[in-house]
Amino acid sequence: MAEEAPKPEKLAQVDYRPPGRDWRDPAVELRKGTFCYSAAPKHLEYLGLPNPRPWQPSDADWKLPADWKQIILAGMKDRLERFRSFRLFMDICVRCGACADKCHFYIGSGDPKNMPVLRAELMRSVYRRYFTAAGRLLGPLAGGRELTEDVVKEWFYYFYQCTECRRCSVFCPFGIDTAEVTMMGRELLTLVGCNINWILEPVANSYRTGNHLGIQPHALKDSLDFAVGELEEMTGIRVEAPIGKKGAEILYVIPSAETFGTPHYYTLLGSLLLFHAIGLDYTFSAYASEGGNFGLFTSHEMMKRLNAKIYAEARRLGVKWILGGECGHMWRVVHQYMDTMNGPADFLEEPVSPVTGTRFEHARSTKMVHICEFTADLIRNGKLRLDPSRNDHWSATFHDSCNPARSMGLIEEPRFILRSVMNRFHEMPENTIKERTFCCGSGSGLGTDENFEMRMRGGFPRANAVRHVRDKFGVNLVACVCAIDKATLPPLLEYWVPGVSVAGVHELVGNALVVEGEKERTTDLRGEPTGAGARAAETPAHE
Ligand code: SF4
Ligand code: SF4
């Protein structure tokens, strides 16, 4: 699919003129390259989800259940009663337009239905028609729209062109979170069997094996053993990577991609080396072998069940608290939903760093600390010996992954770490970072090959900011703390900004970390030569 995508020069010519037709017309053109394939029936069957059948979004007949309309409206009624935020977001938008140009999909596609205000209006119009007195009486005159099969298709198209990144909510004076509207839209679509494979296959795998990739315990052990061997070759240090160690102080939960994918794997190497250097008493789990939670992109019930396994495993192993790795939406689930879904986790202890004694009070309820918080605290307290020159072959910028940045406020810790472990670090423009960061364009389960054109469109604003620092400062590396970013930024950058690589923050920590007993390190954790001459990174030091 990628090779069939339009050339970047063509995709960059975005036409922002609105189409001539009325926005209330729901007809969508499901153009190849701009939507994701449906979930295979076996995954729906495995998960006990309704209406498993072979179908594709490009089919004329989506084989909806006979009573699909009643199912959706009943589902909407139920959720309006259960989620006050949903009813609020349906009622309070004043259409001021402050969010209109803030969505990366609108910027990259020019399609007005990708304006957050209009995306939410696709659902609000149905809400008005069926759940407000004015809409029931006056229909279109009160802004109401009939729920038709075409509306279902329109919802599918546009609720799967929203990465639930929450950028728009930062700019809304009322705090309307369109991501929450999208979540409801996807949940209602799931009730009639309309979901995508790139979400439901990982969810089914997580149910079966504990992780997205379907890695079984023996394969996880093999992967970790392999990583231990590679680290020993590179550093001369033999680390431990315990799995299911009962009574360990800390359970470490990572995105499963770290055990199999690159560049994720180098983040794993960095954290293994770090834990060895500080003598951490921790364990991995073959059951809670996935931090990622694609339930967030499916339904609240699914999200709750996937999140619960982490805590069930913490209880079984008898750990004191949980350390979470460089995962994106795991942190959104933990920070925004865990407490009311599965918490408070009172059977665990309030996290305290065994090295510095720092009490992580903000994690009092979830008992879960982000590895960047943990490492920043180690550095702040002078507990790590670091040689930033070992990263001199990199000139880096930091991409704030949407969920850690906007949903949990992880803004300064990664930057503090990066400035401590490397000499060349440059920020992208202010309106594209921190709370206002631009999404990679492929989050929330949209990182599929068949959706390549829309991903490149959605990732255009992020790539454009990377291009700015590449051209101005010679940046050749984007650091980030999200497994989806590590998977989706490389093709995005290759498309828009060739020559820029992607790395996890703890890969760079591992490069710089001076560990007692190590041999002379001539390569980084990728096995590539280090030093300023190794790559073209002859750029100024920190801005
Ligand atoms: S949540 Fe993100 S992707 Fe969705 S409408 Fe808002 S800005 Fe766009
Ligand atoms: S900024 Fe908020 S109130 Fe204004 S149009 Fe967007 S969602 Fe509605």
Coordinates of C-alpha atoms and ligand atoms in Angstrom, one line a residue:
M1 CA 0.0 0.0 0.0
A2 CA 2.8 2.4 1.0
E3 CA 4.3 2.3 -2.5
E4 CA 0.9 3.2 -4.0
A5 CA 0.6 6.3 -1.9
P6 CA 0.7 9.6 -3.6
K7 CA 4.1 11.4 -3.6
P8 CA 4.7 13.8 -0.7
E9 CA 4.7 16.8 -3.0
K10 CA 1.2 15.9 -4.1
L11 CA -0.1 15.1 -0.6
A12 CA 1.2 18.4 0.7
Q13 CA -1.1 20.3 -1.7
V14 CA -4.1 20.3 0.7
D15 CA -7.3 21.8 -0.6
Y16 CA -9.0 23.7 2.2
R17 CA -12.0 24.8 0.1
P18 CA -15.2 23.3 1.6
P19 CA -17.1 20.9 -0.6
G20 CA -20.2 22.3 -2.3
R21 CA -22.7 19.9 -0.6
D22 CA -24.5 20.2 2.7
W23 CA -22.4 18.8 5.6
R24 CA -25.5 16.9 6.8
D25 CA -25.3 14.7 3.7
P26 CA -23.6 11.6 5.3
A27 CA -22.5 10.0 2.0
V28 CA -18.7 9.1 2.2
E29 CA -16.3 8.0 -0.4
L30 CA -14.4 5.1 1.2
R31 CA -11.3 5.7 -0.9
K32 CA -8.5 3.2 -0.7
G33 CA -5.7 4.4 1.5
T34 CA -7.9 6.4 3.8
F35 CA -9.7 3.7 5.9
C36 CA -8.8 0.6 7.9
Y37 CA -10.0 -2.9 7.1
S38 CA -12.7 -4.5 9.2
A39 CA -12.0 -6.9 12.0
A40 CA -11.9 -10.6 11.1
P41 CA -15.0 -12.4 12.4
K42 CA -12.8 -14.9 14.4
H43 CA -11.6 -12.0 16.6
L44 CA -15.2 -10.8 17.3
E45 CA -16.1 -14.4 18.1
Y46 CA -13.2 -14.8 20.4
L47 CA -14.0 -11.6 22.3
G48 CA -17.8 -12.3 22.4
L49 CA -18.6 -9.2 20.4
P50 CA -21.8 -8.9 18.4
N51 CA -22.3 -9.5 14.7
P52 CA -19.2 -11.4 13.6
R53 CA -19.3 -11.8 9.7
P54 CA -17.1 -11.2 6.8
W55 CA -17.4 -7.7 5.5
Q56 CA -15.3 -4.7 4.4
P57 CA -16.0 -1.0 4.6
S58 CA -15.9 -0.8 0.8
D59 CA -18.8 -3.2 0.5
A60 CA -22.2 -1.7 -0.3
D61 CA -23.9 -4.0 2.2
W62 CA -22.3 -3.9 5.7
K63 CA -24.5 -6.8 6.9
L64 CA -25.7 -4.9 9.9
P65 CA -28.1 -6.7 12.3
A66 CA -31.8 -6.3 11.4
D67 CA -32.4 -4.1 14.5
W68 CA -29.1 -2.1 14.1
K69 CA -30.9 1.2 14.6
Q70 CA -32.6 0.2 17.9
I71 CA -29.2 -1.2 19.1
I72 CA -27.4 2.0 18.5
L73 CA -30.1 4.3 19.9
A74 CA -30.4 2.1 23.0
G75 CA -26.6 2.1 23.3
M76 CA -26.6 5.8 23.1
K77 CA -29.4 6.2 25.7
D78 CA -27.5 3.9 28.0
R79 CA -24.3 5.9 27.7
L80 CA -25.9 9.3 28.0
E81 CA -27.2 8.1 31.3
R82 CA -24.0 6.5 32.5
F83 CA -21.4 9.1 31.3
R84 CA -22.1 12.7 32.4
S85 CA -19.2 13.9 30.2
F86 CA -20.9 12.4 27.1
R87 CA -24.2 14.2 27.7
L88 CA -22.3 17.4 28.5
F89 CA -20.3 17.2 25.3
M90 CA -23.5 16.6 23.4
D91 CA -25.1 19.7 24.9
I92 CA -22.5 22.5 25.4
C93 CA -20.6 23.2 22.2
V94 CA -21.3 26.8 21.1
R95 CA -19.6 26.2 17.7
C96 CA -17.1 28.9 18.4
G97 CA -14.7 27.2 16.0
A98 CA -11.6 27.5 18.3
C99 CA -10.9 23.8 17.7
A100 CA -11.6 23.8 14.0
D101 CA -8.1 24.1 12.7
K102 CA -6.4 22.2 15.5
C103 CA -6.8 18.6 14.3
H104 CA -3.9 17.1 12.4
F105 CA -6.4 15.2 10.2
Y106 CA -8.0 18.4 9.2
I107 CA -4.7 20.1 8.6
G108 CA -3.5 17.2 6.5
S109 CA -6.7 16.4 4.6
G110 CA -8.6 19.7 4.4
D111 CA -11.8 17.7 4.9
P112 CA -14.2 19.8 7.1
K113 CA -15.6 16.7 8.7
N114 CA -12.2 16.3 10.3
M115 CA -12.6 19.5 12.1
P116 CA -13.2 18.4 15.7
V117 CA -16.4 20.5 16.0
L118 CA -17.9 18.9 12.9
R119 CA -16.6 15.4 13.8
A120 CA -18.5 15.7 17.1
E121 CA -21.5 17.2 15.3
L122 CA -21.9 14.0 13.3
M123 CA -23.0 12.4 16.6
R124 CA -24.6 15.5 18.1
S125 CA -27.0 15.8 15.2
V126 CA -28.3 12.3 15.9
Y127 CA -28.4 13.0 19.6
R128 CA -30.5 16.1 19.0
R129 CA -32.9 14.2 16.7
Y130 CA -33.6 11.4 19.1
F131 CA -32.8 12.7 22.6
T132 CA -33.9 16.3 22.7
A133 CA -37.5 17.6 22.7
A134 CA -36.7 20.2 20.0
G135 CA -35.0 17.7 17.8
R136 CA -37.8 15.2 18.1
L137 CA -40.4 17.8 17.2
L138 CA -38.5 19.9 14.6
G139 CA -35.9 17.4 13.2
P140 CA -33.5 19.2 10.9
L141 CA -34.8 22.7 12.0
A142 CA -33.4 21.9 15.4
G143 CA -30.1 20.6 14.1
G144 CA -31.3 17.0 14.2
R145 CA -30.3 14.2 11.7
E146 CA -31.9 10.8 11.1
L147 CA -29.8 7.9 11.9
T148 CA -29.4 6.0 8.7
E149 CA -27.1 3.3 7.3
D150 CA -25.2 6.1 5.6
V151 CA -24.7 7.8 8.9
V152 CA -23.3 4.6 10.3
K153 CA -20.8 4.5 7.4
E154 CA -19.9 8.2 8.0
W155 CA -19.4 7.6 11.7
F156 CA -17.1 4.7 10.9
Y157 CA -15.1 6.7 8.4
Y158 CA -14.6 9.8 10.6
F159 CA -14.4 8.1 14.1
Y160 CA -11.6 6.1 12.6
Q161 CA -10.0 9.2 11.3
C162 CA -9.6 10.6 14.8
T163 CA -6.6 9.3 16.8
E164 CA -8.3 10.3 20.1
C165 CA -5.3 12.5 20.7
R166 CA -7.1 15.3 22.6
R167 CA -5.3 18.1 21.0
C168 CA -8.5 19.9 20.2
S169 CA -9.6 19.8 23.8
V170 CA -6.6 22.0 24.8
F171 CA -8.1 24.8 22.7
C172 CA -11.8 24.4 23.5
P173 CA -12.9 27.1 26.0
F174 CA -15.4 24.6 27.4
G175 CA -12.9 21.7 27.7
I176 CA -15.0 19.6 25.3
D177 CA -13.0 16.5 24.6
T178 CA -13.8 15.3 21.1
A179 CA -11.7 12.2 21.8
E180 CA -14.4 11.1 24.2
V181 CA -17.0 11.6 21.6
T182 CA -15.0 9.5 19.2
M183 CA -14.6 6.8 21.9
M184 CA -18.4 6.7 22.3
G185 CA -18.8 6.6 18.5
R186 CA -16.5 3.6 18.2
E187 CA -18.2 1.9 21.1
L188 CA -21.7 2.3 19.5
L189 CA -20.3 1.0 16.2
T190 CA -18.9 -2.0 18.0
L191 CA -22.4 -2.8 19.2
V192 CA -23.4 -3.5 15.6
G193 CA -20.2 -5.3 14.7
C194 CA -18.3 -2.5 13.0
N195 CA -14.7 -2.4 14.2
I196 CA -11.3 -2.7 12.7
N197 CA -8.8 -5.5 12.6
W198 CA -5.8 -3.6 13.7
I199 CA -7.6 -3.0 17.0
L200 CA -9.4 -6.2 17.6
E201 CA -6.6 -8.6 16.7
P202 CA -4.3 -7.2 19.4
V203 CA -7.2 -7.2 21.9
A204 CA -7.9 -10.9 21.1
N205 CA -4.2 -11.7 21.4
S206 CA -4.1 -9.9 24.8
Y207 CA -7.0 -12.0 26.0
R208 CA -5.3 -15.1 24.8
T209 CA -1.6 -14.5 25.8
G210 CA -1.5 -11.3 27.7
N211 CA -0.1 -9.1 25.0
H212 CA -0.9 -7.6 21.6
L213 CA 1.6 -9.7 19.6
G214 CA 0.4 -13.0 20.9
I215 CA 3.8 -13.8 22.5
Q216 CA 3.6 -16.9 24.6
P217 CA 5.5 -17.1 27.9
H218 CA 8.3 -19.3 26.5
A219 CA 8.8 -16.8 23.6
L220 CA 8.9 -13.9 26.0
K221 CA 11.6 -15.7 28.0
D222 CA 13.5 -16.4 24.8
S223 CA 13.3 -12.7 23.8
L224 CA 14.5 -11.4 27.2
D225 CA 17.3 -14.0 27.3
F226 CA 18.4 -12.8 23.8
A227 CA 18.4 -9.2 25.0
V228 CA 20.5 -10.2 28.1
G229 CA 23.0 -11.9 25.8
E230 CA 23.2 -9.0 23.4
L231 CA 23.7 -6.5 26.2
E232 CA 26.5 -8.7 27.5
E233 CA 28.2 -8.7 24.2
M234 CA 28.0 -4.9 23.9
T235 CA 28.8 -3.9 27.5
G236 CA 30.4 -6.9 29.1
I237 CA 27.7 -6.7 31.8
R238 CA 25.4 -9.7 32.5
V239 CA 22.0 -8.3 33.6
E240 CA 19.0 -10.2 35.0
A241 CA 15.6 -10.1 33.4
P242 CA 13.4 -12.0 35.9
I243 CA 9.9 -13.1 34.8
G244 CA 7.1 -13.8 37.3
K245 CA 9.4 -13.4 40.4
K246 CA 7.2 -13.6 43.4
G247 CA 7.9 -11.2 46.1
A248 CA 9.9 -8.8 43.9
E249 CA 9.5 -5.2 45.0
I250 CA 8.4 -3.9 41.6
L251 CA 6.4 -5.2 38.7
Y252 CA 7.7 -3.7 35.4
V253 CA 5.1 -3.5 32.6
I254 CA 6.2 -2.6 29.1
P255 CA 4.6 -2.5 25.7
S256 CA 5.2 -5.9 24.2
A257 CA 6.8 -4.4 21.1
E258 CA 9.9 -3.8 23.1
T259 CA 10.6 -7.5 23.1
F260 CA 10.3 -7.9 19.3
G261 CA 10.2 -4.7 17.4
T262 CA 12.8 -2.1 16.5
P263 CA 13.5 0.6 17.6
H264 CA 11.4 -0.4 20.6
Y265 CA 13.9 -3.2 21.5
Y266 CA 16.7 -0.7 22.2
T267 CA 14.5 0.9 24.9
L268 CA 14.3 -2.5 26.5
L269 CA 18.1 -2.8 26.5
G270 CA 18.4 0.6 28.0
S271 CA 16.0 -0.2 30.9
L272 CA 17.6 -3.6 31.5
L273 CA 21.0 -1.9 31.9
L274 CA 19.5 0.9 34.1
F275 CA 17.9 -1.6 36.5
H276 CA 21.1 -3.5 36.7
A277 CA 23.1 -0.4 37.5
I278 CA 20.9 0.6 40.4
G279 CA 20.3 -3.0 41.6
L280 CA 16.5 -2.8 41.3
D281 CA 14.5 -5.7 42.7
Y282 CA 11.9 -6.1 39.9
T283 CA 10.1 -8.6 37.7
F284 CA 8.5 -8.8 34.3
S285 CA 5.3 -10.8 34.0
A286 CA 4.3 -13.2 31.2
Y287 CA 0.7 -12.6 32.0
A288 CA 0.7 -8.8 32.3
S289 CA 3.1 -8.7 29.3
E290 CA 1.5 -5.7 27.7
G291 CA 1.1 -2.2 28.9
G292 CA -0.9 -1.2 25.8
N293 CA -4.6 -1.3 26.1
F294 CA -6.5 -1.3 22.8
G295 CA -9.7 -1.5 24.9
L296 CA -9.4 2.3 25.0
F297 CA -10.1 2.3 21.3
T298 CA -13.0 -0.2 21.5
S299 CA -15.2 0.1 24.6
H300 CA -15.0 1.0 28.3
E301 CA -15.7 -2.6 29.3
M302 CA -12.8 -3.8 27.2
M303 CA -10.5 -1.2 28.5
K304 CA -11.4 -2.1 32.1
R305 CA -10.7 -5.8 31.5
L306 CA -7.4 -5.3 29.9
N307 CA -6.3 -2.8 32.6
A308 CA -7.4 -5.2 35.3
K309 CA -4.8 -7.9 34.4
I310 CA -1.9 -5.7 35.4
Y311 CA -3.3 -5.2 38.9
A312 CA -4.3 -8.9 39.2
E313 CA -0.7 -9.8 38.4
A314 CA 0.7 -7.3 40.8
R315 CA -1.5 -8.9 43.5
R316 CA -0.5 -12.4 42.5
L317 CA 3.2 -11.7 42.6
G318 CA 3.0 -9.7 45.8
V319 CA 4.9 -6.7 44.6
K320 CA 4.8 -3.4 46.4
W321 CA 4.1 -1.2 43.3
I322 CA 4.2 -1.0 39.5
L323 CA 6.7 0.7 37.2
G324 CA 5.4 1.3 33.7
G325 CA 7.5 1.6 30.6
E326 CA 7.5 3.8 27.5
C327 CA 3.9 3.2 26.5
G328 CA 1.4 5.7 25.3
H329 CA -2.2 5.0 25.9
M330 CA -1.4 2.7 28.9
W331 CA -0.8 5.9 30.7
R332 CA -4.1 7.5 29.6
V333 CA -6.0 4.5 30.9
V334 CA -4.0 4.5 34.2
H335 CA -4.3 8.2 34.8
Q336 CA -7.8 8.9 33.6
Y337 CA -9.8 5.7 34.0
M338 CA -8.1 3.1 36.2
D339 CA -9.0 4.6 39.5
T340 CA -12.8 4.5 38.9
M341 CA -12.7 1.3 36.8
N342 CA -10.4 -1.0 38.9
G343 CA -9.0 1.2 41.7
P344 CA -8.0 2.3 44.1
A345 CA -5.3 -0.3 44.3
D346 CA -5.1 -0.3 48.0
F347 CA -3.5 -3.7 48.2
L348 CA -0.3 -2.2 46.9
E349 CA 2.0 0.4 48.6
E350 CA 2.4 4.0 47.7
P351 CA 5.4 3.9 45.4
V352 CA 8.8 4.9 46.9
S353 CA 12.0 4.8 45.0
P354 CA 14.2 2.2 46.7
V355 CA 17.3 4.1 45.5
T356 CA 16.5 7.7 46.4
G357 CA 13.7 7.3 48.9
T358 CA 11.5 9.7 46.8
R359 CA 7.8 9.1 47.5
F360 CA 5.7 9.3 44.3
E361 CA 2.7 10.8 46.0
H362 CA 0.8 11.5 42.7
A363 CA 0.7 7.7 42.3
R364 CA -1.0 7.2 45.6
S365 CA -4.1 5.7 44.1
T366 CA -2.9 3.9 41.0
K367 CA 0.5 2.7 42.6
M368 CA 2.0 3.0 39.1
V369 CA 5.0 5.2 38.2
H370 CA 6.2 6.1 34.8
I371 CA 9.8 5.1 34.0
C372 CA 10.6 8.7 33.0
E373 CA 9.5 9.9 36.4
F374 CA 11.6 7.2 38.1
T375 CA 14.7 7.9 36.0
A376 CA 14.5 11.6 36.2
D377 CA 14.4 11.2 40.0
L378 CA 17.5 9.1 39.9
I379 CA 19.4 11.7 37.8
R380 CA 18.2 14.6 40.0
N381 CA 19.5 12.8 43.0
G382 CA 22.9 12.0 41.4
K383 CA 22.4 8.3 41.4
L384 CA 23.5 7.7 37.8
R385 CA 26.9 8.1 36.2
L386 CA 26.3 9.4 32.7
D387 CA 28.5 10.2 29.8
P388 CA 26.4 12.3 27.4
S389 CA 29.2 12.2 24.7
R390 CA 28.2 8.6 24.0
N391 CA 25.1 10.1 22.3
D392 CA 27.1 12.6 20.3
H393 CA 26.2 10.8 17.1
W394 CA 22.7 11.9 17.7
S395 CA 21.2 15.4 17.5
A396 CA 17.7 14.9 19.0
T397 CA 14.4 16.5 19.4
F398 CA 11.5 15.2 21.6
H399 CA 8.1 14.3 20.3
D400 CA 5.6 14.5 23.2
S401 CA 3.5 11.4 22.7
C402 CA -0.2 12.6 23.0
N403 CA -1.3 10.4 25.9
P404 CA 1.7 10.8 28.3
A405 CA 1.8 14.6 27.6
R406 CA -1.8 15.6 27.5
S407 CA -3.4 12.9 29.7
M408 CA -0.8 12.6 32.4
G409 CA 1.2 15.8 32.1
L410 CA 4.5 14.0 31.5
I411 CA 6.2 17.0 30.0
E412 CA 9.4 18.0 31.8
E413 CA 10.8 14.6 32.9
P414 CA 11.7 13.2 29.5
R415 CA 13.3 16.6 28.6
F416 CA 15.3 16.6 31.8
I417 CA 16.5 13.1 31.1
L418 CA 17.4 13.9 27.5
R419 CA 19.4 17.0 28.4
S420 CA 21.2 14.9 31.0
V421 CA 22.2 12.0 28.7
M422 CA 23.0 13.9 25.4
N423 CA 24.7 17.0 24.3
R424 CA 22.6 17.9 21.3
F425 CA 18.9 18.5 21.9
H426 CA 16.6 20.9 20.2
E427 CA 13.0 21.7 20.7
M428 CA 10.5 21.8 17.9
P429 CA 8.4 25.0 17.6
E430 CA 6.4 25.7 20.8
N431 CA 3.0 25.3 19.3
T432 CA 3.8 21.8 18.3
I433 CA 5.1 20.4 21.6
K434 CA 4.1 19.7 25.2
E435 CA 0.3 20.0 25.7
R436 CA 0.0 21.2 22.1
T437 CA 1.9 18.4 20.7
F438 CA 0.8 17.0 17.3
C439 CA -0.1 13.4 17.0
C440 CA 1.9 10.9 15.0
G441 CA -1.2 10.5 12.9
S442 CA -1.5 6.7 13.5
G443 CA -2.5 6.4 17.1
S444 CA -5.6 4.8 18.5
G445 CA -5.3 1.7 16.2
L446 CA -5.0 3.5 12.9
G447 CA -1.4 2.5 12.1
T448 CA -2.3 0.1 9.3
D449 CA -0.7 -0.2 5.9
E450 CA -4.1 0.0 4.1
N451 CA -4.7 3.4 5.8
F452 CA -1.3 4.7 4.7
E453 CA -2.4 7.9 2.9
M454 CA -4.5 9.1 5.8
R455 CA -1.7 8.3 8.2
M456 CA 0.7 10.4 6.2
R457 CA -1.9 13.2 6.0
G458 CA -2.6 13.0 9.7
G459 CA 1.1 13.0 10.5
F460 CA 1.9 15.9 8.3
P461 CA 2.0 18.6 11.0
R462 CA 4.2 16.6 13.2
A463 CA 6.6 15.8 10.4
N464 CA 6.6 19.4 9.3
A465 CA 7.9 20.4 12.7
V466 CA 10.5 17.7 12.6
R467 CA 11.6 19.0 9.2
H468 CA 12.0 22.5 10.7
V469 CA 14.5 21.3 13.4
R470 CA 16.2 18.9 10.9
D471 CA 16.8 21.8 8.5
K472 CA 17.7 24.4 11.2
F473 CA 19.8 22.3 13.6
G474 CA 20.7 19.1 11.8
V475 CA 18.4 17.0 14.0
N476 CA 18.7 13.4 13.1
L477 CA 16.7 11.7 15.8
V478 CA 13.2 12.0 17.3
A479 CA 13.0 10.6 20.8
C480 CA 9.7 9.6 22.2
V481 CA 8.0 7.5 24.9
C482 CA 5.3 5.6 23.1
A483 CA 5.4 2.2 21.4
I484 CA 2.9 3.3 18.7
D485 CA 5.1 6.3 18.0
K486 CA 8.1 4.1 17.7
A487 CA 6.2 2.0 15.1
T488 CA 4.6 4.8 13.2
L489 CA 7.0 7.7 13.2
P490 CA 9.7 5.8 11.2
P491 CA 7.5 5.4 8.1
L492 CA 6.1 8.9 8.6
L493 CA 9.5 10.5 8.8
E494 CA 10.8 8.4 5.9
Y495 CA 7.9 9.8 3.8
W496 CA 8.1 13.5 4.8
V497 CA 11.6 14.0 6.4
P498 CA 14.0 11.4 5.3
G499 CA 17.2 10.9 7.3
V500 CA 15.6 11.3 10.8
S501 CA 15.5 8.2 13.0
V502 CA 13.4 7.4 16.1
A503 CA 14.4 6.2 19.5
G504 CA 13.0 5.7 23.0
V505 CA 14.3 7.9 25.8
H506 CA 15.7 4.9 27.7
E507 CA 17.7 3.8 24.7
L508 CA 19.6 7.1 25.0
V509 CA 19.8 6.6 28.8
G510 CA 21.4 3.2 28.2
N511 CA 23.9 4.6 25.8
A512 CA 25.1 7.2 28.2
L513 CA 25.0 5.1 31.4
V514 CA 28.4 4.2 32.8
V515 CA 28.0 0.9 34.6
E516 CA 30.5 -0.5 37.0
G517 CA 32.5 -3.3 35.5
E518 CA 31.6 -2.5 31.9
K519 CA 34.0 -3.0 29.1
E520 CA 35.0 -0.1 26.8
R521 CA 31.9 0.8 25.0
T522 CA 32.5 1.5 21.3
T523 CA 29.0 1.1 20.0
D524 CA 25.6 2.3 21.1
L525 CA 22.8 -0.1 22.0
R526 CA 22.0 -0.5 18.3
G527 CA 25.5 -1.9 17.9
E528 CA 26.5 1.1 15.8
P529 CA 29.6 3.2 16.4
T530 CA 29.2 6.1 18.8
G531 CA 30.8 9.6 18.8
A532 CA 30.2 12.8 16.9
G533 CA 31.9 11.6 13.8
A534 CA 29.7 8.5 13.5
R535 CA 26.8 10.4 12.0
A536 CA 26.4 13.8 10.5
A537 CA 25.4 15.6 13.7
E538 CA 27.8 18.6 13.6
T539 CA 25.2 20.9 15.1
P540 CA 25.2 23.4 18.0
A541 CA 24.8 22.1 21.5
H542 CA 21.5 22.7 23.5
E543 CA 19.6 25.8 22.4
Ligands
SF4_1 S1 -8.9 14.1 19.4 FE1 -7.2 14.6 18.0 S2 -7.7 13.4 16.1 FE2 -9.6 13.6 17.3 S3 -10.6 15.4 16.6 FE3 -9.4 16.1 18.3 S4 -7.4 16.8 17.4 FE4 -8.5 15.5 15.9
SF4_2 S1 -13.8 24.9 20.7 FE1 -15.2 23.7 21.9 S2 -17.1 25.0 22.0 FE2 -15.8 25.8 20.3 S3 -16.5 24.6 18.5 FE3 -14.8 23.4 19.3 S4 -15.8 21.9 20.7 FE4 -17.3 23.6 20.3

